[in-house]
Short mmCIF file of C-alpha atoms in Angstrom, two decimals:
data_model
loop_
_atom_site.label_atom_id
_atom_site.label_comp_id
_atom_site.label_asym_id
_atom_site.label_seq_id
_atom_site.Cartn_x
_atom_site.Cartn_y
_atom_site.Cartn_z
CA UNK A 1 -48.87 -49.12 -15.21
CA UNK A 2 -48.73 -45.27 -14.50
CA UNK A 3 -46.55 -44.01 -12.04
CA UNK A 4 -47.50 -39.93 -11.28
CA UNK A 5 -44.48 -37.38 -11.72
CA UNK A 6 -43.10 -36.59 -7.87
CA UNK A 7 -44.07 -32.95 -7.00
CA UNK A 8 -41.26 -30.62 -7.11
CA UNK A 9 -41.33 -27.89 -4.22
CA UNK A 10 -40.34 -25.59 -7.11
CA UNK A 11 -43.29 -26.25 -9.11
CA UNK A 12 -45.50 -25.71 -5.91
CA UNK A 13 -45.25 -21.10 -5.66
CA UNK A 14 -47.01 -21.09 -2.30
CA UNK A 15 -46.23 -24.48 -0.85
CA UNK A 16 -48.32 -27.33 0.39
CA UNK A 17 -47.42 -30.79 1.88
CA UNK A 18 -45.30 -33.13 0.78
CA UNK A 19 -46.26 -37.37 1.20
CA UNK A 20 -43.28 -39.36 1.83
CA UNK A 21 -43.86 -42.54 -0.68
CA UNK A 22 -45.45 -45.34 0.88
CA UNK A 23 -43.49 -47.96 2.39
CA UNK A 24 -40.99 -45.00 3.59
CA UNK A 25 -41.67 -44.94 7.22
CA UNK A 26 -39.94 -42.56 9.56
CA UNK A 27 -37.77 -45.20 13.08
CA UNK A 28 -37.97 -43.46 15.93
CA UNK A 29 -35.43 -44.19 18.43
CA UNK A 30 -37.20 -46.16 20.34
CA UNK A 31 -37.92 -48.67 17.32
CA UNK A 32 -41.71 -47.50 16.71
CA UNK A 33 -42.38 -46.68 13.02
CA UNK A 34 -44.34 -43.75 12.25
CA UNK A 35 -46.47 -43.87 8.63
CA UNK A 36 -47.49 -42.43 6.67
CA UNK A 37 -45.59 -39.36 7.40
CA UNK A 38 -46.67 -35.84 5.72
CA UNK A 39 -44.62 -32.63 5.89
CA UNK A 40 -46.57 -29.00 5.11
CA UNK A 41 -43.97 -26.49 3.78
CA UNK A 42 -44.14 -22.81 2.73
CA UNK A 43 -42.10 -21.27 -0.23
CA UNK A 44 -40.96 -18.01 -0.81
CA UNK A 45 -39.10 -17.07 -4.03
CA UNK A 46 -38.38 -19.05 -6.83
CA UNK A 47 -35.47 -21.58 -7.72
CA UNK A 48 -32.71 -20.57 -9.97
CA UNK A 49 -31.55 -22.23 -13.00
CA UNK A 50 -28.91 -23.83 -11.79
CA UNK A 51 -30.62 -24.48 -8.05
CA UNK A 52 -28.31 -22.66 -6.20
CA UNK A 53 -30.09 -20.32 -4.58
CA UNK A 54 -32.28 -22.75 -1.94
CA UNK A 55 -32.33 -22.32 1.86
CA UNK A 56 -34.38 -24.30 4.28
CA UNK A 57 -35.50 -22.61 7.36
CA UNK A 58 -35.74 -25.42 10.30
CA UNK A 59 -37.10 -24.07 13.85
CA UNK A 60 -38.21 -25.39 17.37
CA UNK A 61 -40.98 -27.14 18.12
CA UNK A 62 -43.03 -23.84 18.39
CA UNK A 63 -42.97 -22.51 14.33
CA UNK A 64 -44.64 -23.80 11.49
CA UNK A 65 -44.49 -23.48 7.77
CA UNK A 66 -45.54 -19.59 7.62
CA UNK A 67 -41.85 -18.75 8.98
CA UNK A 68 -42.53 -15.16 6.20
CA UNK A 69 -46.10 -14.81 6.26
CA UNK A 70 -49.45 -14.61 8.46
CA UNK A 71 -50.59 -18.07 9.02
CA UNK A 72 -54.25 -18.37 7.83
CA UNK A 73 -55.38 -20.30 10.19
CA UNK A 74 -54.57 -18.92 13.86
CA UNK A 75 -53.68 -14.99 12.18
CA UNK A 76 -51.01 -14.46 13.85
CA UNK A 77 -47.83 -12.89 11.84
CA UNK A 78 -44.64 -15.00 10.42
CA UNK A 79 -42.47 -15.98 13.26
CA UNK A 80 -39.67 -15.19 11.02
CA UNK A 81 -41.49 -12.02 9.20
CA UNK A 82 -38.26 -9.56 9.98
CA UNK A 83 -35.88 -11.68 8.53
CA UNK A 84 -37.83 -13.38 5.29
CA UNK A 85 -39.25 -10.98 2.87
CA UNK A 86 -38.07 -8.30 0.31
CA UNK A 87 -34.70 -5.93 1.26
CA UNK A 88 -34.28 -8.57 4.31
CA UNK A 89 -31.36 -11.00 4.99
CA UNK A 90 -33.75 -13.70 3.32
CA UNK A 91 -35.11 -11.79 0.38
CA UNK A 92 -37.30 -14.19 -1.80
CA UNK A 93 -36.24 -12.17 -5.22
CA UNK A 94 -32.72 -13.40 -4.38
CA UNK A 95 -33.41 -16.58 -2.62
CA UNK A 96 -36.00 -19.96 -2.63
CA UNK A 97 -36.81 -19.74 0.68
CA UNK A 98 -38.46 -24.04 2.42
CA UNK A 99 -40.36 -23.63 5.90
CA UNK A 100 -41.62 -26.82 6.85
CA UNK A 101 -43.62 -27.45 9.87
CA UNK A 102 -42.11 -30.26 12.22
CA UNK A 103 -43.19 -33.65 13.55
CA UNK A 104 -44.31 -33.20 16.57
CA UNK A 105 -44.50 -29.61 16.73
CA UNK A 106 -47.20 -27.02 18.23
CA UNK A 107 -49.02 -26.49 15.00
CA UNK A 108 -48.82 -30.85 13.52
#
């Protein structure tokens, strides 16, 4: 039997969406089960050596995964493009910037 290699978010540059393994479904409060769950994420940067130079950007229900960059689907700019980006506070040639998208958000 095979089993594939888990994709690393480092070894996806632009991002993508990540497949929690089967069988892993997400409780809700009120008991329900949601599965199979998928996440899309945007990266920005690459990871150090040592992996110690990772931030995740989390947001309101209203963002998605292009937190840095124009989303190619509805056009509209990053709704973090003044803070992610080179010479700003999250500067992807220092940093390995993770936007994810959210359950239940605007955009999935």
């Amino acid at each position: 039997m095979t089993v594939a290699a888990k994709p690393s978010l480092a070894s996806q540059p632009d991002g993508g969406t990540m497949r929690f393994p089967a069988g892993k479904s997400l409780r809700l409060d009120s008991g329900a089960k949601l599965e199979p769950v998928e996440i899309a994420y945007k990266t920005y940067g690459r990871l150090n050596e040592t992996r110690t130079n990772a931030i995740l950007v989390c947001h309101a229900l209203t963002g998605d995964q292009h937190a840095g960059s124009v989303n190619p689907v509805t056009g509209r700019p990053g709704w973090w493009d003044r803070v992610i980006g080179p010479g700003l506070p999250l500067d992807p040639d220092r940093y390995f910037v993770i936007a994810t998208n959210v359950i239940g958000g605007c955009m999935g």
